[in-house]
Amino acid sequence: MSSISCSSFFLCLALIFSSSFLGGQSRQLEEEEALRQQQADRVVQLPGQPTVSFRQYSGYVTVNESHGRALFYWLLEATSDVDKKPLLLWLNGGPGCSSIGFGAVEELGPFLMQKGVPELRLNEHSWNKEANLLFLESPVGVGFSYTNTSSDIQALGDKITAEDAYIFLVNWFKRFPQFKSHDFYISGESYAGHYVPQLSEKIFDENKQASKDDYINFKGFMIGNALLDDDTDQTGMIDYAWDHAVISDRVYKDVKTKCNFRIEPATAACNSALSEYFAVYRIIDMYSLYAPVCVNQNLSGTYNRKHFRVEGAAPKLFSQFSGWHQQPAGYDPCVSYYSEVYFNRPDVQQALHANVTKIAYNWTHCSDVITKWNDAPATVLPTLHKLINGGIRIWVFSGDTDGRIPVTSTRYSLNKLGLKTIQEWTPWYDHQQVGGWTIEFEGLTFVTVRGAGHQVPTFAPRQARQLVSHFLANQQLPHSAF
C-alpha cells in the first residue's frame, strides 16, 4: 500500500478499496478464463475408450507467441482424491519421442493400446491411481506439438527443450490453478535422463526468484533406464551385452581394445567393432533381451522400428549406428503400429483437441521432422549433484533386461557420483517374490526392477506402480515378503 499517495485519511481508504476491488475483479476474470480454457480442453470420450469416472483434459499451451510454438499435453486426473494426490509429469526421451505414444498408452496411463476393437483397454496398474498424471509432447516437432516458425526445428537441443517445458508448466498452472498447491514431481525414462534433471534444475533455479503466481511446488523426480553419462553409458552397454551372452568374446575384446568412449571422433577400427556389436540387435530386441520382436508383415501404417535418426544426440559415438535409434516395443511387440494408426485418426485427434493447425506430417512415436540436435552435455551428473545438494528427492530405477541403457551403465554412472552409501544393496519385495534390488545413497535412491526391459511399466506394471507409490510417499520399498 506504500505506493498509494493520498492527502487525507478518507482518500486513502477510497484508494485502497478501489485497488482491492480492481485486484479482486482481475483475479475473478483470470479464474473465469482459466475455467473456460479448462472446459474447452475437457475430453469427453476417446474413440474405443472404456468408460471411466475420472476427468481428462488435453490441448495446447503456447510457449512462444511470436514464433507460434505450442506444446501438446494430456492430463488424466487421479482415480480418487484428486484434490489430495500429487501431480506427476511424465516425459519420454528420444530425443524427439512422444510421451503420449509411449508413456500414456503403452506404459503407465489408464488406457493401454491394443489390437482390435475396442482399441483401448483399462490398465489395472495405472499410475493415476497414485497421482494426477500429466503427459507432455516435447519439444516442438514431437507428436502434436508444433511451431509456426520452421527454423525452430533446426534450433532444438537440451537447453531450449528445458526452457520451453518450464514455460509450459508456468502457463499450464495458470490454466489449472487448482493444482498449484499440489506437490509436483517429474518422471521419465531413457533420454529423459537429460530432460528430467535439466527441467528440474530450471524449476529449482527459477523458484528462487519466482513470484507467488509462477512458483512451482516442486519436490522431486524419478528417472528410469536413463541416459546419464556418455562414457559410463556406452561402456556399460558393451559390458552388459557380453555378460548376458549377446556378443562373442571376440567382439567384446575388439570393442574394448579399439574404442575409447572418452575420445571423439571414433577411429575406423572402433566403428568397425561397434558395427559388429549393433548387428546382433537387428535380430533381438535391444530394449528387452528376452521379449519377442514384431514379425507381423501384414500390419499397415507408418511405424518403422528403425526410422528415427537424430544427428549429434548424446552419446555422439553410438548415435551414428542405426541400432542405437531403434524404438522399443512391449509385451505385444507390434503395439506401436496400432498406436500410430490410432493417433492419426481424425476422430481421435478431434476428441483430443489435437492437430488443430493441420500439421503437414503424420503423428509418429518419434519425430521425422527433427533431424538435428544442437546441444547435449556428455554428462548430467553435475546436475544431479546440484539437485541432491538442494534437497530434491531423486530416485533412479532400472529394468534389468534392457540392453539400450542397461543396469550396468546406470551402476557405473551412479558410482561415478561418489555418494556416501546409507543402506547397502538389498532386495525389495513384490508380495512373495523379489521385485529387484535397491541401494540408498546420501540424497539418491537406486532401484532395479527384476525382469523388466527399457520401459519398466510395460514389462512390470505392478512393480512399477509399487515403485512410484513408494517414491511419492518417500517410503522405502519393502525389504521382506508380504
Tab-separated table of C-alpha atoms in Angstrom:
chain	number	residue	atom	x	y	z
A	1	MET	CA	0.000	0.000	0.000
A	2	SER	CA	3.021	2.303	0.296
A	3	SER	CA	2.792	3.102	-3.415
A	4	ILE	CA	-0.593	4.841	-2.909
A	5	SER	CA	-0.299	8.621	-2.475
A	6	CYS	CA	-3.179	10.348	-0.693
A	7	SER	CA	-3.799	13.639	1.061
A	8	SER	CA	-6.403	12.539	3.574
A	9	PHE	CA	-7.447	9.512	5.568
A	10	PHE	CA	-10.727	9.113	3.649
A	11	LEU	CA	-8.991	9.451	0.290
A	12	CYS	CA	-6.544	6.713	1.326
A	13	LEU	CA	-9.428	4.436	2.280
A	14	ALA	CA	-11.099	5.094	-1.064
A	15	LEU	CA	-7.920	4.363	-2.991
A	16	ILE	CA	-7.237	1.191	-1.004
A	17	PHE	CA	-10.822	-0.002	-1.532
A	18	SER	CA	-10.641	0.798	-5.246
A	19	SER	CA	-7.312	-1.015	-5.603
A	20	SER	CA	-8.611	-4.072	-3.730
A	21	PHE	CA	-11.808	-4.072	-5.775
A	22	LEU	CA	-9.934	-3.888	-9.081
A	23	GLY	CA	-7.491	-6.555	-7.927
A	24	GLY	CA	-10.327	-8.809	-6.898
A	25	GLN	CA	-12.119	-8.177	-10.170
A	26	SER	CA	-8.943	-9.023	-12.102
A	27	ARG	CA	-8.493	-12.274	-10.192
A	28	GLN	CA	-12.109	-13.174	-10.853
A	29	LEU	CA	-11.627	-12.603	-14.584
A	30	GLU	CA	-8.478	-14.759	-14.527
A	31	GLU	CA	-10.331	-17.549	-12.727
A	32	GLU	CA	-13.208	-17.363	-15.204
A	33	GLU	CA	-10.797	-17.503	-18.155
A	34	ALA	CA	-8.949	-20.477	-16.632
A	35	LEU	CA	-12.253	-22.295	-16.163
A	36	ARG	CA	-13.260	-21.510	-19.753
A	37	GLN	CA	-9.954	-22.894	-21.068
A	38	GLN	CA	-10.282	-26.000	-18.915
A	39	GLN	CA	-13.754	-26.681	-20.247
A	40	ALA	CA	-12.503	-26.219	-23.810
A	41	ASP	CA	-9.793	-28.826	-23.130
A	42	ARG	CA	-12.105	-31.324	-21.445
A	43	VAL	CA	-12.004	-34.729	-23.141
A	44	VAL	CA	-15.455	-36.285	-23.010
A	45	GLN	CA	-14.712	-39.696	-24.505
A	46	LEU	CA	-11.999	-41.066	-26.771
A	47	PRO	CA	-12.940	-43.464	-29.569
A	48	GLY	CA	-12.692	-47.018	-28.297
A	49	GLN	CA	-12.199	-45.884	-24.692
A	50	PRO	CA	-13.660	-47.783	-21.729
A	51	THR	CA	-15.984	-45.764	-19.502
A	52	VAL	CA	-14.197	-44.135	-16.545
A	53	SER	CA	-15.204	-41.796	-13.727
A	54	PHE	CA	-12.082	-39.609	-13.640
A	55	ARG	CA	-11.739	-36.470	-15.764
A	56	GLN	CA	-9.261	-35.924	-18.549
A	57	TYR	CA	-8.121	-32.860	-20.458
A	58	SER	CA	-5.880	-32.290	-23.459
A	59	GLY	CA	-4.857	-29.469	-25.741
A	60	TYR	CA	-2.191	-26.874	-26.394
A	61	VAL	CA	-0.267	-24.428	-24.235
A	62	THR	CA	1.638	-21.682	-26.047
A	63	VAL	CA	5.285	-21.343	-25.013
A	64	ASN	CA	6.352	-18.677	-27.539
A	65	GLU	CA	3.687	-16.421	-29.024
A	66	SER	CA	5.892	-14.620	-31.562
A	67	HIS	CA	7.121	-17.922	-33.042
A	68	GLY	CA	3.801	-19.715	-32.684
A	69	ARG	CA	5.301	-22.514	-30.557
A	70	ALA	CA	2.821	-24.648	-28.649
A	71	LEU	CA	3.221	-27.888	-26.711
A	72	PHE	CA	0.543	-30.569	-26.534
A	73	TYR	CA	-0.452	-32.097	-23.192
A	74	TRP	CA	-2.799	-34.749	-21.848
A	75	LEU	CA	-3.934	-34.615	-18.209
A	76	LEU	CA	-5.552	-37.674	-16.640
A	77	GLU	CA	-6.788	-36.934	-13.163
A	78	ALA	CA	-6.352	-39.396	-10.319
A	79	THR	CA	-8.988	-42.106	-9.917
A	80	SER	CA	-9.715	-40.843	-6.390
A	81	ASP	CA	-8.773	-37.991	-4.041
A	82	VAL	CA	-7.878	-35.694	-6.931
A	83	ASP	CA	-7.548	-32.718	-4.599
A	84	LYS	CA	-5.120	-34.509	-2.294
A	85	LYS	CA	-2.886	-36.510	-4.620
A	86	PRO	CA	0.279	-35.056	-6.184
A	87	LEU	CA	0.716	-34.026	-9.806
A	88	LEU	CA	3.237	-36.105	-11.774
A	89	LEU	CA	4.633	-35.004	-15.135
A	90	TRP	CA	5.887	-37.830	-17.375
A	91	LEU	CA	8.449	-37.281	-20.146
A	92	ASN	CA	9.716	-39.743	-22.730
A	93	GLY	CA	13.064	-39.180	-24.391
A	94	GLY	CA	14.450	-39.818	-27.844
A	95	PRO	CA	15.319	-37.032	-28.150
A	96	GLY	CA	12.188	-36.439	-30.176
A	97	CYS	CA	9.822	-39.154	-28.916
A	98	SER	CA	6.246	-38.829	-27.705
A	99	SER	CA	5.272	-39.151	-24.047
A	100	ILE	CA	1.721	-39.825	-25.182
A	101	GLY	CA	2.616	-42.547	-27.682
A	102	PHE	CA	4.894	-44.363	-25.261
A	103	GLY	CA	4.223	-43.352	-21.650
A	104	ALA	CA	0.489	-42.680	-21.779
A	105	VAL	CA	-0.875	-45.569	-23.868
A	106	GLU	CA	1.886	-48.199	-23.822
A	107	GLU	CA	3.257	-47.933	-20.289
A	108	LEU	CA	1.662	-46.243	-17.284
A	109	GLY	CA	-1.510	-44.413	-18.278
A	110	PRO	CA	-5.062	-45.613	-17.509
A	111	PHE	CA	-5.691	-46.614	-21.151
A	112	LEU	CA	-3.430	-49.072	-22.929
A	113	MET	CA	-3.353	-49.555	-26.686
A	114	GLN	CA	-4.318	-52.966	-28.032
A	115	LYS	CA	-5.082	-54.676	-31.321
A	116	GLY	CA	-8.697	-54.805	-32.417
A	117	VAL	CA	-11.853	-53.225	-31.039
A	118	PRO	CA	-12.015	-51.604	-28.585
A	119	GLU	CA	-8.632	-50.036	-29.257
A	120	LEU	CA	-8.076	-49.028	-25.642
A	121	ARG	CA	-8.254	-51.197	-22.546
A	122	LEU	CA	-8.025	-50.278	-18.885
A	123	ASN	CA	-4.640	-50.521	-17.187
A	124	GLU	CA	-5.099	-52.215	-13.837
A	125	HIS	CA	-1.828	-50.724	-12.608
A	126	SER	CA	-2.171	-47.203	-13.986
A	127	TRP	CA	-0.156	-44.564	-12.197
A	128	ASN	CA	-3.206	-42.303	-11.998
A	129	LYS	CA	-4.240	-44.480	-9.079
A	130	GLU	CA	-1.316	-42.832	-7.264
A	131	ALA	CA	-1.210	-39.331	-8.780
A	132	ASN	CA	-2.743	-36.916	-11.249
A	133	LEU	CA	-0.876	-37.672	-14.483
A	134	LEU	CA	0.337	-35.034	-16.929
A	135	PHE	CA	1.905	-36.150	-20.230
A	136	LEU	CA	3.765	-33.667	-22.438
A	137	GLU	CA	4.911	-33.967	-26.054
A	138	SER	CA	8.182	-32.061	-26.009
A	139	PRO	CA	9.926	-30.322	-27.729
A	140	VAL	CA	8.033	-28.833	-30.699
A	141	GLY	CA	8.118	-31.184	-33.661
A	142	VAL	CA	7.272	-34.129	-31.395
A	143	GLY	CA	3.837	-35.687	-31.783
A	144	PHE	CA	1.163	-32.997	-31.935
A	145	SER	CA	3.383	-30.194	-30.589
A	146	TYR	CA	4.157	-27.645	-33.276
A	147	THR	CA	5.756	-24.358	-34.256
A	148	ASN	CA	4.768	-21.863	-36.929
A	149	THR	CA	8.433	-20.896	-37.334
A	150	SER	CA	10.170	-23.633	-39.319
A	151	SER	CA	13.654	-22.556	-38.215
A	152	ASP	CA	12.735	-23.553	-34.640
A	153	ILE	CA	13.017	-27.220	-35.611
A	154	GLN	CA	16.656	-26.733	-36.611
A	155	ALA	CA	17.467	-24.938	-33.344
A	156	LEU	CA	16.406	-27.716	-30.976
A	157	GLY	CA	18.562	-29.147	-28.222
A	158	ASP	CA	18.571	-29.839	-24.499
A	159	LYS	CA	18.594	-26.179	-23.447
A	160	ILE	CA	15.557	-24.973	-25.381
A	161	THR	CA	13.667	-28.172	-24.501
A	162	ALA	CA	14.059	-27.404	-20.787
A	163	GLU	CA	13.222	-23.719	-21.267
A	164	ASP	CA	10.049	-24.400	-23.264
A	165	ALA	CA	8.948	-27.125	-20.842
A	166	TYR	CA	9.342	-24.692	-17.948
A	167	ILE	CA	7.301	-22.008	-19.733
A	168	PHE	CA	4.708	-24.672	-20.483
A	169	LEU	CA	4.403	-25.520	-16.790
A	170	VAL	CA	4.098	-21.893	-15.682
A	171	ASN	CA	1.335	-21.296	-18.238
A	172	TRP	CA	-0.323	-24.660	-17.614
A	173	PHE	CA	-0.670	-23.950	-13.898
A	174	LYS	CA	-2.423	-20.686	-14.790
A	175	ARG	CA	-4.933	-22.738	-16.771
A	176	PHE	CA	-5.248	-25.296	-13.965
A	177	PRO	CA	-4.738	-23.233	-10.787
A	178	GLN	CA	-6.393	-25.944	-8.676
A	179	PHE	CA	-3.154	-27.947	-8.968
A	180	LYS	CA	-0.829	-25.108	-7.895
A	181	SER	CA	-0.799	-26.196	-4.257
A	182	HIS	CA	-0.228	-29.875	-5.051
A	183	ASP	CA	3.188	-31.459	-4.584
A	184	PHE	CA	4.711	-31.633	-8.056
A	185	TYR	CA	7.009	-34.402	-9.310
A	186	ILE	CA	8.586	-35.327	-12.643
A	187	SER	CA	9.381	-38.767	-14.011
A	188	GLY	CA	10.573	-40.204	-17.300
A	189	GLU	CA	12.871	-42.678	-18.979
A	190	SER	CA	15.718	-43.048	-21.474
A	191	TYR	CA	16.802	-39.647	-22.888
A	192	ALA	CA	14.588	-38.131	-20.214
A	193	GLY	CA	17.704	-38.828	-18.152
A	194	HIS	CA	18.648	-35.465	-19.690
A	195	TYR	CA	15.192	-33.876	-19.907
A	196	VAL	CA	14.059	-34.529	-16.326
A	197	PRO	CA	17.154	-33.328	-14.408
A	198	GLN	CA	17.514	-30.315	-16.725
A	199	LEU	CA	13.881	-29.273	-16.293
A	200	SER	CA	14.213	-29.920	-12.557
A	201	GLU	CA	17.247	-27.657	-12.422
A	202	LYS	CA	15.361	-24.962	-14.346
A	203	ILE	CA	12.456	-25.092	-11.876
A	204	PHE	CA	14.857	-25.204	-8.920
A	205	ASP	CA	16.701	-22.090	-10.116
A	206	GLU	CA	13.608	-20.140	-11.184
A	207	ASN	CA	11.803	-20.871	-7.913
A	208	LYS	CA	14.441	-18.859	-6.058
A	209	GLN	CA	13.208	-15.674	-7.695
A	210	ALA	CA	9.740	-16.585	-8.958
A	211	SER	CA	6.659	-14.634	-7.964
A	212	LYS	CA	3.938	-16.371	-5.999
A	213	ASP	CA	1.990	-16.852	-9.236
A	214	ASP	CA	4.906	-18.550	-11.016
A	215	TYR	CA	6.294	-20.616	-8.118
A	216	ILE	CA	6.090	-24.385	-8.715
A	217	ASN	CA	5.718	-26.655	-5.680
A	218	PHE	CA	8.441	-28.998	-6.944
A	219	LYS	CA	9.503	-31.858	-4.668
A	220	GLY	CA	11.487	-34.397	-6.670
A	221	PHE	CA	11.962	-36.619	-9.700
A	222	MET	CA	12.390	-40.256	-10.682
A	223	ILE	CA	14.093	-41.464	-13.873
A	224	GLY	CA	14.319	-44.942	-15.367
A	225	ASN	CA	16.915	-46.602	-17.627
A	226	ALA	CA	18.212	-43.101	-18.030
A	227	LEU	CA	20.959	-41.662	-20.207
A	228	LEU	CA	23.230	-40.033	-17.631
A	229	ASP	CA	26.852	-40.090	-18.737
A	230	ASP	CA	28.205	-40.887	-22.210
A	231	ASP	CA	31.333	-42.637	-21.029
A	232	THR	CA	29.737	-44.962	-18.485
A	233	ASP	CA	26.544	-45.472	-20.504
A	234	GLN	CA	28.457	-46.734	-23.537
A	235	THR	CA	30.924	-48.790	-21.520
A	236	GLY	CA	28.035	-50.388	-19.651
A	237	MET	CA	26.233	-51.310	-22.865
A	238	ILE	CA	29.212	-53.319	-24.083
A	239	ASP	CA	29.894	-54.989	-20.726
A	240	TYR	CA	26.216	-55.864	-20.281
A	241	ALA	CA	25.943	-57.369	-23.787
A	242	TRP	CA	28.967	-59.599	-23.180
A	243	ASP	CA	27.864	-60.588	-19.674
A	244	HIS	CA	24.395	-61.535	-20.999
A	245	ALA	CA	25.769	-63.662	-23.859
A	246	VAL	CA	24.627	-61.251	-26.579
A	247	ILE	CA	28.051	-60.724	-28.140
A	248	SER	CA	31.024	-63.030	-28.545
A	249	ASP	CA	34.315	-62.836	-26.678
A	250	ARG	CA	35.967	-61.637	-29.869
A	251	VAL	CA	33.522	-58.775	-30.482
A	252	TYR	CA	33.760	-57.781	-26.832
A	253	LYS	CA	37.555	-57.771	-26.966
A	254	ASP	CA	37.576	-55.801	-30.216
A	255	VAL	CA	35.355	-53.056	-28.794
A	256	LYS	CA	37.259	-52.906	-25.501
A	257	THR	CA	40.649	-52.656	-27.191
A	258	LYS	CA	39.739	-50.423	-30.138
A	259	CYS	CA	37.276	-47.950	-28.580
A	260	ASN	CA	37.873	-45.207	-26.052
A	261	PHE	CA	34.494	-43.711	-25.202
A	262	ARG	CA	36.108	-40.649	-23.658
A	263	ILE	CA	37.531	-39.605	-27.019
A	264	GLU	CA	35.760	-38.345	-30.156
A	265	PRO	CA	35.656	-38.915	-33.024
A	266	ALA	CA	35.963	-42.670	-33.016
A	267	THR	CA	38.618	-44.422	-35.056
A	268	ALA	CA	37.737	-46.522	-38.081
A	269	ALA	CA	38.717	-49.629	-36.119
A	270	CYS	CA	36.319	-48.685	-33.318
A	271	ASN	CA	33.484	-48.055	-35.766
A	272	SER	CA	34.078	-51.455	-37.338
A	273	ALA	CA	33.956	-53.174	-33.932
A	274	LEU	CA	30.778	-51.334	-32.958
A	275	SER	CA	29.123	-52.336	-36.219
A	276	GLU	CA	29.500	-55.970	-35.212
A	277	TYR	CA	28.121	-55.204	-31.748
A	278	PHE	CA	24.992	-53.483	-33.105
A	279	ALA	CA	24.449	-56.203	-35.728
A	280	VAL	CA	23.186	-58.532	-33.000
A	281	TYR	CA	20.367	-56.120	-32.136
A	282	ARG	CA	18.930	-56.425	-35.621
A	283	ILE	CA	17.612	-59.861	-34.667
A	284	ILE	CA	16.713	-59.403	-30.972
A	285	ASP	CA	15.129	-56.529	-29.074
A	286	MET	CA	17.809	-54.301	-27.557
A	287	TYR	CA	15.176	-52.813	-25.238
A	288	SER	CA	14.240	-56.148	-23.700
A	289	LEU	CA	16.617	-59.020	-24.372
A	290	TYR	CA	14.104	-61.786	-23.723
A	291	ALA	CA	10.996	-60.288	-25.340
A	292	PRO	CA	9.841	-61.251	-28.852
A	293	VAL	CA	10.236	-58.886	-31.793
A	294	CYS	CA	7.367	-57.902	-34.092
A	295	VAL	CA	7.300	-60.231	-37.111
A	296	ASN	CA	3.807	-59.442	-38.414
A	297	GLN	CA	4.298	-58.381	-42.023
A	298	ASN	CA	0.598	-57.619	-42.561
A	299	LEU	CA	0.473	-54.501	-40.411
A	300	SER	CA	-0.219	-51.218	-42.129
A	301	GLY	CA	0.763	-47.738	-41.033
A	302	THR	CA	3.889	-45.637	-40.964
A	303	TYR	CA	5.553	-47.154	-37.917
A	304	ASN	CA	9.087	-48.370	-38.542
A	305	ARG	CA	11.290	-49.504	-35.689
A	306	LYS	CA	14.435	-48.188	-37.347
A	307	HIS	CA	13.221	-44.982	-38.938
A	308	PHE	CA	14.259	-42.374	-36.395
A	309	ARG	CA	17.573	-40.564	-36.688
A	310	VAL	CA	18.984	-37.615	-34.766
A	311	GLU	CA	22.383	-36.187	-35.614
A	312	GLY	CA	24.566	-35.154	-32.738
A	313	ALA	CA	22.407	-36.571	-29.936
A	314	ALA	CA	24.401	-37.879	-26.990
A	315	PRO	CA	26.204	-40.201	-26.916
A	316	LYS	CA	27.654	-38.993	-30.205
A	317	LEU	CA	29.781	-42.064	-30.853
A	318	PHE	CA	26.879	-44.521	-30.677
A	319	SER	CA	24.314	-42.243	-32.336
A	320	GLN	CA	25.750	-42.912	-35.815
A	321	PHE	CA	24.645	-46.563	-35.655
A	322	SER	CA	21.093	-47.475	-36.642
A	323	GLY	CA	20.794	-49.908	-33.745
A	324	TRP	CA	21.034	-47.041	-31.287
A	325	HIS	CA	17.895	-45.469	-32.782
A	326	GLN	CA	15.619	-48.499	-32.788
A	327	GLN	CA	12.376	-47.872	-30.978
A	328	PRO	CA	11.221	-50.035	-28.075
A	329	ALA	CA	8.325	-52.465	-28.027
A	330	GLY	CA	6.392	-54.057	-25.201
A	331	TYR	CA	4.555	-57.282	-24.398
A	332	ASP	CA	2.900	-57.095	-27.773
A	333	PRO	CA	5.942	-56.093	-29.821
A	334	CYS	CA	3.674	-54.751	-32.558
A	335	VAL	CA	1.682	-52.422	-30.269
A	336	SER	CA	3.274	-49.248	-31.577
A	337	TYR	CA	1.857	-49.980	-35.030
A	338	TYR	CA	-1.622	-49.793	-33.522
A	339	SER	CA	-0.824	-46.536	-31.716
A	340	GLU	CA	0.357	-44.797	-34.875
A	341	VAL	CA	-2.814	-45.764	-36.720
A	342	TYR	CA	-4.937	-44.659	-33.757
A	343	PHE	CA	-3.428	-41.202	-33.211
A	344	ASN	CA	-3.608	-40.381	-36.916
A	345	ARG	CA	-7.358	-40.939	-36.996
A	346	PRO	CA	-9.323	-37.655	-37.435
A	347	ASP	CA	-11.936	-38.657	-34.817
A	348	VAL	CA	-9.211	-39.357	-32.234
A	349	GLN	CA	-7.488	-36.057	-32.948
A	350	GLN	CA	-10.781	-34.195	-32.683
A	351	ALA	CA	-11.556	-35.828	-29.333
A	352	LEU	CA	-8.112	-34.831	-28.041
A	353	HIS	CA	-8.320	-31.272	-29.461
A	354	ALA	CA	-5.122	-32.154	-31.323
A	355	ASN	CA	-3.680	-31.160	-34.694
A	356	VAL	CA	-5.808	-28.008	-34.762
A	357	THR	CA	-3.358	-26.315	-37.164
A	358	LYS	CA	-3.355	-29.286	-39.565
A	359	ILE	CA	0.325	-30.170	-39.246
A	360	ALA	CA	1.865	-31.158	-42.578
A	361	TYR	CA	3.153	-34.516	-41.331
A	362	ASN	CA	1.685	-37.558	-39.600
A	363	TRP	CA	1.803	-38.165	-35.869
A	364	THR	CA	4.655	-40.566	-35.130
A	365	HIS	CA	6.106	-42.044	-31.945
A	366	CYS	CA	9.434	-40.384	-32.688
A	367	SER	CA	9.709	-37.284	-34.826
A	368	ASP	CA	10.526	-37.499	-38.519
A	369	VAL	CA	10.996	-33.720	-38.763
A	370	ILE	CA	13.664	-33.366	-36.050
A	371	THR	CA	16.892	-34.185	-37.867
A	372	LYS	CA	19.327	-32.096	-35.838
A	373	TRP	CA	20.066	-31.830	-32.123
A	374	ASN	CA	22.283	-28.895	-31.259
A	375	ASP	CA	23.302	-29.325	-27.632
A	376	ALA	CA	23.561	-32.276	-25.295
A	377	PRO	CA	26.058	-32.411	-22.429
A	378	ALA	CA	28.204	-35.511	-22.235
A	379	THR	CA	27.067	-35.962	-18.624
A	380	VAL	CA	24.250	-34.783	-16.367
A	381	LEU	CA	25.987	-35.984	-13.203
A	382	PRO	CA	26.904	-32.416	-12.115
A	383	THR	CA	23.210	-31.513	-12.380
A	384	LEU	CA	22.320	-34.475	-10.158
A	385	HIS	CA	24.921	-33.326	-7.631
A	386	LYS	CA	23.476	-29.812	-7.597
A	387	LEU	CA	19.904	-31.013	-7.060
A	388	ILE	CA	20.947	-33.524	-4.404
A	389	ASN	CA	22.634	-30.703	-2.514
A	390	GLY	CA	19.469	-28.645	-2.988
A	391	GLY	CA	17.386	-31.245	-1.155
A	392	ILE	CA	15.432	-32.504	-4.173
A	393	ARG	CA	14.194	-36.095	-3.820
A	394	ILE	CA	15.814	-38.255	-6.521
A	395	TRP	CA	15.173	-41.887	-7.371
A	396	VAL	CA	16.777	-43.729	-10.282
A	397	PHE	CA	15.360	-47.074	-11.421
A	398	SER	CA	16.464	-49.645	-13.964
A	399	GLY	CA	14.760	-52.586	-15.655
A	400	ASP	CA	17.461	-55.247	-15.652
A	401	THR	CA	16.760	-56.844	-19.060
A	402	ASP	CA	17.312	-53.603	-21.017
A	403	GLY	CA	20.316	-53.601	-23.358
A	404	ARG	CA	19.893	-50.000	-24.511
A	405	ILE	CA	20.736	-48.237	-21.246
A	406	PRO	CA	21.356	-51.285	-19.088
A	407	VAL	CA	21.543	-51.568	-15.341
A	408	THR	CA	25.317	-51.951	-15.739
A	409	SER	CA	25.560	-48.473	-17.294
A	410	THR	CA	23.454	-46.906	-14.564
A	411	ARG	CA	25.527	-48.507	-11.805
A	412	TYR	CA	28.715	-47.231	-13.400
A	413	SER	CA	27.225	-43.742	-13.663
A	414	LEU	CA	25.942	-43.629	-10.091
A	415	ASN	CA	29.267	-44.909	-8.749
A	416	LYS	CA	30.884	-42.007	-10.586
A	417	LEU	CA	28.832	-39.621	-8.424
A	418	GLY	CA	30.808	-40.777	-5.405
A	419	LEU	CA	27.886	-40.578	-2.976
A	420	LYS	CA	28.049	-41.997	0.530
A	421	THR	CA	26.130	-45.270	0.948
A	422	ILE	CA	23.382	-45.060	3.585
A	423	GLN	CA	21.878	-48.524	3.121
A	424	GLU	CA	23.674	-51.294	1.266
A	425	TRP	CA	22.411	-53.320	-1.694
A	426	THR	CA	19.336	-55.223	-0.543
A	427	PRO	CA	16.363	-56.991	-2.153
A	428	TRP	CA	12.914	-55.417	-2.241
A	429	TYR	CA	9.737	-57.466	-2.482
A	430	ASP	CA	6.666	-57.584	-4.654
A	431	HIS	CA	4.428	-59.691	-2.400
A	432	GLN	CA	6.199	-63.061	-2.050
A	433	GLN	CA	8.721	-62.505	-4.830
A	434	VAL	CA	11.857	-60.404	-5.101
A	435	GLY	CA	10.962	-57.363	-7.213
A	436	GLY	CA	14.560	-56.257	-7.597
A	437	TRP	CA	17.323	-54.706	-5.565
A	438	THR	CA	17.842	-51.277	-4.069
A	439	ILE	CA	20.638	-49.218	-2.603
A	440	GLU	CA	20.252	-45.924	-0.788
A	441	PHE	CA	22.902	-43.284	-1.239
A	442	GLU	CA	23.072	-39.951	0.529
A	443	GLY	CA	20.483	-37.944	-1.430
A	444	LEU	CA	19.636	-40.597	-4.054
A	445	THR	CA	17.906	-43.983	-4.130
A	446	PHE	CA	18.624	-46.552	-6.855
A	447	VAL	CA	16.171	-49.378	-7.604
A	448	THR	CA	16.376	-52.282	-10.046
A	449	VAL	CA	13.237	-53.978	-11.365
A	450	ARG	CA	13.739	-57.656	-11.991
A	451	GLY	CA	12.766	-58.933	-15.439
A	452	ALA	CA	11.791	-55.509	-16.832
A	453	GLY	CA	13.033	-54.015	-20.069
A	454	HIS	CA	13.690	-50.419	-21.070
A	455	GLN	CA	10.071	-49.378	-20.479
A	456	VAL	CA	9.664	-50.675	-16.942
A	457	PRO	CA	5.888	-50.010	-16.586
A	458	THR	CA	5.249	-52.011	-19.776
A	459	PHE	CA	7.118	-55.108	-18.659
A	460	ALA	CA	6.499	-54.972	-14.892
A	461	PRO	CA	3.303	-52.928	-14.402
A	462	ARG	CA	2.511	-53.999	-10.835
A	463	GLN	CA	6.074	-53.487	-9.653
A	464	ALA	CA	6.268	-50.126	-11.442
A	465	ARG	CA	3.152	-48.903	-9.645
A	466	GLN	CA	4.615	-50.089	-6.351
A	467	LEU	CA	7.776	-48.177	-7.202
A	468	VAL	CA	6.041	-44.866	-7.949
A	469	SER	CA	3.768	-45.236	-4.926
A	470	HIS	CA	6.743	-45.531	-2.568
A	471	PHE	CA	8.639	-42.759	-4.334
A	472	LEU	CA	5.748	-40.307	-3.988
A	473	ALA	CA	5.261	-41.262	-0.340
A	474	ASN	CA	9.029	-41.039	0.289
A	475	GLN	CA	8.984	-44.548	1.733
A	476	GLN	CA	11.441	-47.391	1.344
A	477	LEU	CA	10.339	-50.346	-0.728
A	478	PRO	CA	9.513	-53.427	1.406
A	479	HIS	CA	12.614	-55.438	2.318
A	480	SER	CA	10.695	-58.590	3.214
A	481	ALA	CA	7.899	-60.645	1.653
A	482	PHE	CA	4.318	-59.617	2.402
